Amino acid sequence: MMKACIFDLDGTLADTLESLIYSVQETLTEMGLSKITKEQCRQFVGNGARCLMDQAIRAAGDPDGERLDEAMRAYGRIFAKNCTYHVTLYEGIADMVNALRDRGIKLGVLSNKPHAQTYQIVMEMFGEGTFDCISGQQEHVKRKPDPEGIYRILKELNVSPQECLYVGDSEVDIETGKNGGIKTVGVTWGFRTKEELETVGAKHLVHHPMKLLQFV
């Protein structure tokens, strides 16, 4: 029996792509680099801000990534002000979260987005007390697909890997679940397609948030 669910944030609970695109494009413009496409940004998301900006500046005119530190300083400042820009919950997410809470399921968020912005988005989208644990990228915790973040949340929620479901929308999430030995469900409404998730070995896929209830 499942006692907890841990969710990825970007592309899983909330559509944050516009906030990411806006912040990346503003950073590139400030640096005098070319803009990238929305599709490029979608593909670059998932491995944390540093990886996102490394790929972005390489695609925008800095092929060796020599200005990455400069990009990270600018992006950190810009994204901190715009992390909720046009962010919305996917249809059915609020109902699904409420249904899980009604069943007594403990809820967590694990994101490769910087911790401060992860916390801010979850608070603005769901309010205080909806999630029992919120964890974004922090210097002392290895980022996904390393399972350290999952183990920390499991400890805080006092549940075993066998009692928890991990839910995400990307190849990083599928790999994170595998590495953590935790049952993982891929969602198809996010930043990756059904075919992309199947290619990286997703065993369980859902196409609407309420379909997650069958796993708990």
C-alpha positions as semicolon CSV with decimal commas, in nm:
position;residue;x (nm);y (nm);z (nm)
1;M;0,000;0,000;0,000
2;M;0,130;0,342;-0,096
3;K;0,165;0,596;0,183
4;A;0,332;0,880;-0,008
5;C;0,378;1,040;-0,350
6;I;0,676;1,249;-0,452
7;F;0,629;1,475;-0,754
8;D;0,859;1,650;-0,992
9;L;0,750;2,014;-1,039
10;D;0,826;2,148;-1,388
11;G;0,613;1,972;-1,648
12;T;0,451;1,747;-1,387
13;L;0,253;1,959;-1,144
14;A;0,288;2,295;-1,315
15;D;0,347;2,427;-1,665
16;T;0,649;2,646;-1,595
17;L;0,790;2,655;-1,946
18;E;0,701;3,019;-2,016
19;S;0,883;3,135;-1,702
20;L;1,192;2,939;-1,801
21;I;1,186;3,058;-2,163
22;Y;1,138;3,420;-2,058
23;S;1,424;3,409;-1,808
24;V;1,659;3,232;-2,048
25;Q;1,584;3,473;-2,333
26;E;1,631;3,777;-2,108
27;T;1,965;3,635;-1,996
28;L;2,082;3,574;-2,351
29;T;1,974;3,922;-2,458
30;E;2,160;4,080;-2,167
31;M;2,471;3,885;-2,270
32;G;2,442;3,990;-2,634
33;L;2,375;3,635;-2,752
34;S;2,111;3,510;-2,994
35;K;1,778;3,382;-2,866
36;I;1,696;3,012;-2,873
37;T;1,368;2,849;-2,971
38;K;1,093;2,736;-2,736
39;E;1,155;2,377;-2,844
40;Q;1,525;2,405;-2,761
41;C;1,443;2,537;-2,416
42;R;1,192;2,256;-2,357
43;Q;1,459;1,999;-2,439
44;F;1,720;2,168;-2,221
45;V;1,499;2,166;-1,908
46;G;1,525;1,891;-1,648
47;N;1,883;1,875;-1,526
48;G;1,895;2,195;-1,327
49;A;1,966;2,561;-1,400
50;R;2,338;2,521;-1,471
51;C;2,279;2,253;-1,733
52;L;1,995;2,457;-1,883
53;M;2,211;2,766;-1,922
54;D;2,514;2,572;-2,043
55;Q;2,313;2,427;-2,329
56;A;2,135;2,758;-2,392
57;I;2,449;2,969;-2,434
58;R;2,613;2,703;-2,651
59;A;2,309;2,709;-2,881
60;A;2,300;3,090;-2,872
61;G;2,654;3,165;-2,986
62;D;2,898;3,054;-2,715
63;P;2,976;2,703;-2,850
64;D;3,239;2,624;-2,587
65;G;3,030;2,747;-2,294
66;E;3,306;2,984;-2,183
67;R;3,060;3,240;-2,040
68;L;2,865;2,997;-1,824
69;D;2,951;3,160;-1,491
70;E;2,841;3,497;-1,628
71;A;2,521;3,339;-1,758
72;M;2,446;3,178;-1,423
73;R;2,481;3,508;-1,239
74;A;2,248;3,684;-1,481
75;Y;1,999;3,398;-1,497
76;G;1,987;3,361;-1,120
77;R;1,899;3,728;-1,081
78;I;1,644;3,731;-1,364
79;F;1,477;3,403;-1,277
80;A;1,442;3,496;-0,910
81;K;1,216;3,783;-1,022
82;N;1,024;3,586;-1,285
83;C;0,994;3,227;-1,163
84;T;0,614;3,246;-1,151
85;Y;0,576;3,423;-1,487
86;H;0,270;3,267;-1,659
87;V;0,300;2,953;-1,442
88;T;-0,022;2,750;-1,425
89;L;-0,126;2,412;-1,289
90;Y;-0,206;2,149;-1,548
91;E;-0,573;2,063;-1,580
92;G;-0,676;1,809;-1,319
93;I;-0,371;1,855;-1,094
94;A;-0,556;2,032;-0,812
95;D;-0,828;1,764;-0,806
96;M;-0,568;1,488;-0,806
97;V;-0,369;1,644;-0,521
98;N;-0,687;1,690;-0,315
99;A;-0,791;1,330;-0,381
100;L;-0,453;1,202;-0,262
101;R;-0,471;1,410;0,054
102;D;-0,825;1,283;0,119
103;R;-0,681;0,931;0,108
104;G;-0,420;1,019;0,368
105;I;-0,130;1,008;0,121
106;K;0,172;1,216;0,223
107;L;0,294;1,448;-0,054
108;G;0,639;1,572;-0,151
109;V;0,799;1,775;-0,429
110;L;1,150;1,706;-0,560
111;S;1,280;1,941;-0,829
112;N;1,608;2,029;-0,996
113;K;1,489;2,389;-0,996
114;P;1,668;2,606;-0,734
115;H;1,514;2,547;-0,392
116;A;1,395;2,903;-0,328
117;Q;1,203;2,918;-0,655
118;T;1,069;2,563;-0,612
119;Y;0,927;2,661;-0,273
120;Q;0,786;2,989;-0,405
121;I;0,603;2,825;-0,694
122;V;0,455;2,548;-0,481
123;M;0,336;2,799;-0,222
124;E;0,177;3,025;-0,485
125;M;0,014;2,740;-0,677
126;F;-0,105;2,523;-0,386
127;G;-0,081;2,725;-0,066
128;E;0,055;2,642;0,277
129;G;0,015;2,288;0,406
130;T;-0,067;2,107;0,083
131;F;0,273;1,937;0,053
132;D;0,448;1,779;0,349
133;C;0,797;1,826;0,204
134;I;0,929;2,057;-0,070
135;S;1,284;2,019;-0,197
136;G;1,453;2,203;-0,482
137;Q;1,815;2,197;-0,592
138;Q;2,052;2,271;-0,303
139;E;2,431;2,273;-0,291
140;H;2,456;1,999;-0,029
141;V;2,219;1,759;-0,208
142;K;2,302;1,580;-0,532
143;R;2,054;1,667;-0,805
144;K;1,839;1,419;-0,990
145;P;1,888;1,158;-1,132
146;D;2,088;1,085;-0,818
147;P;1,832;0,945;-0,570
148;E;1,969;1,134;-0,267
149;G;1,682;1,383;-0,281
150;I;1,426;1,104;-0,283
151;Y;1,588;0,934;0,015
152;R;1,589;1,259;0,212
153;I;1,218;1,311;0,150
154;L;1,138;0,950;0,235
155;K;1,318;0,993;0,566
156;E;1,132;1,314;0,642
157;L;0,797;1,154;0,555
158;N;0,891;0,838;0,747
159;V;0,800;0,599;0,464
160;S;0,996;0,328;0,281
161;P;1,074;0,326;-0,093
162;Q;0,820;0,045;-0,132
163;E;0,548;0,267;0,017
164;C;0,608;0,562;-0,213
165;L;0,530;0,657;-0,573
166;Y;0,751;0,893;-0,772
167;V;0,588;1,095;-1,051
168;G;0,763;1,291;-1,325
169;D;0,756;1,398;-1,688
170;S;1,113;1,353;-1,813
171;E;1,391;1,105;-1,874
172;V;1,562;1,250;-1,565
173;D;1,263;1,150;-1,354
174;I;1,245;0,799;-1,496
175;E;1,614;0,751;-1,423
176;T;1,576;0,901;-1,075
177;G;1,305;0,651;-0,989
178;K;1,512;0,361;-1,118
179;N;1,817;0,474;-0,923
180;G;1,610;0,507;-0,607
181;G;1,438;0,171;-0,640
182;I;1,100;0,340;-0,626
183;K;0,792;0,278;-0,840
184;T;0,782;0,556;-1,098
185;V;0,502;0,688;-1,315
186;G;0,570;0,907;-1,617
187;V;0,317;1,173;-1,718
188;T;0,258;1,266;-2,080
189;W;0,123;1,620;-2,040
190;G;0,461;1,774;-1,957
191;F;0,786;1,860;-2,135
192;R;0,843;1,517;-2,292
193;T;0,628;1,304;-2,523
194;K;0,494;0,957;-2,458
195;E;0,743;0,822;-2,712
196;E;1,037;0,995;-2,545
197;L;0,941;0,850;-2,207
198;E;0,896;0,501;-2,349
199;T;1,237;0,524;-2,516
200;V;1,407;0,578;-2,179
201;G;1,227;0,284;-2,023
202;A;0,916;0,423;-1,854
203;K;0,708;0,123;-1,743
204;H;0,403;0,317;-1,624
205;L;0,249;0,615;-1,805
206;V;-0,062;0,822;-1,739
207;H;-0,229;1,075;-1,965
208;H;-0,444;1,255;-1,704
209;P;-0,368;1,341;-1,340
210;M;-0,664;1,152;-1,194
211;K;-0,531;0,829;-1,348
212;L;-0,254;0,840;-1,087
213;L;-0,503;0,730;-0,823
214;Q;-0,499;0,375;-0,958
215;F;-0,141;0,338;-0,830
216;V;-0,217;0,429;-0,468
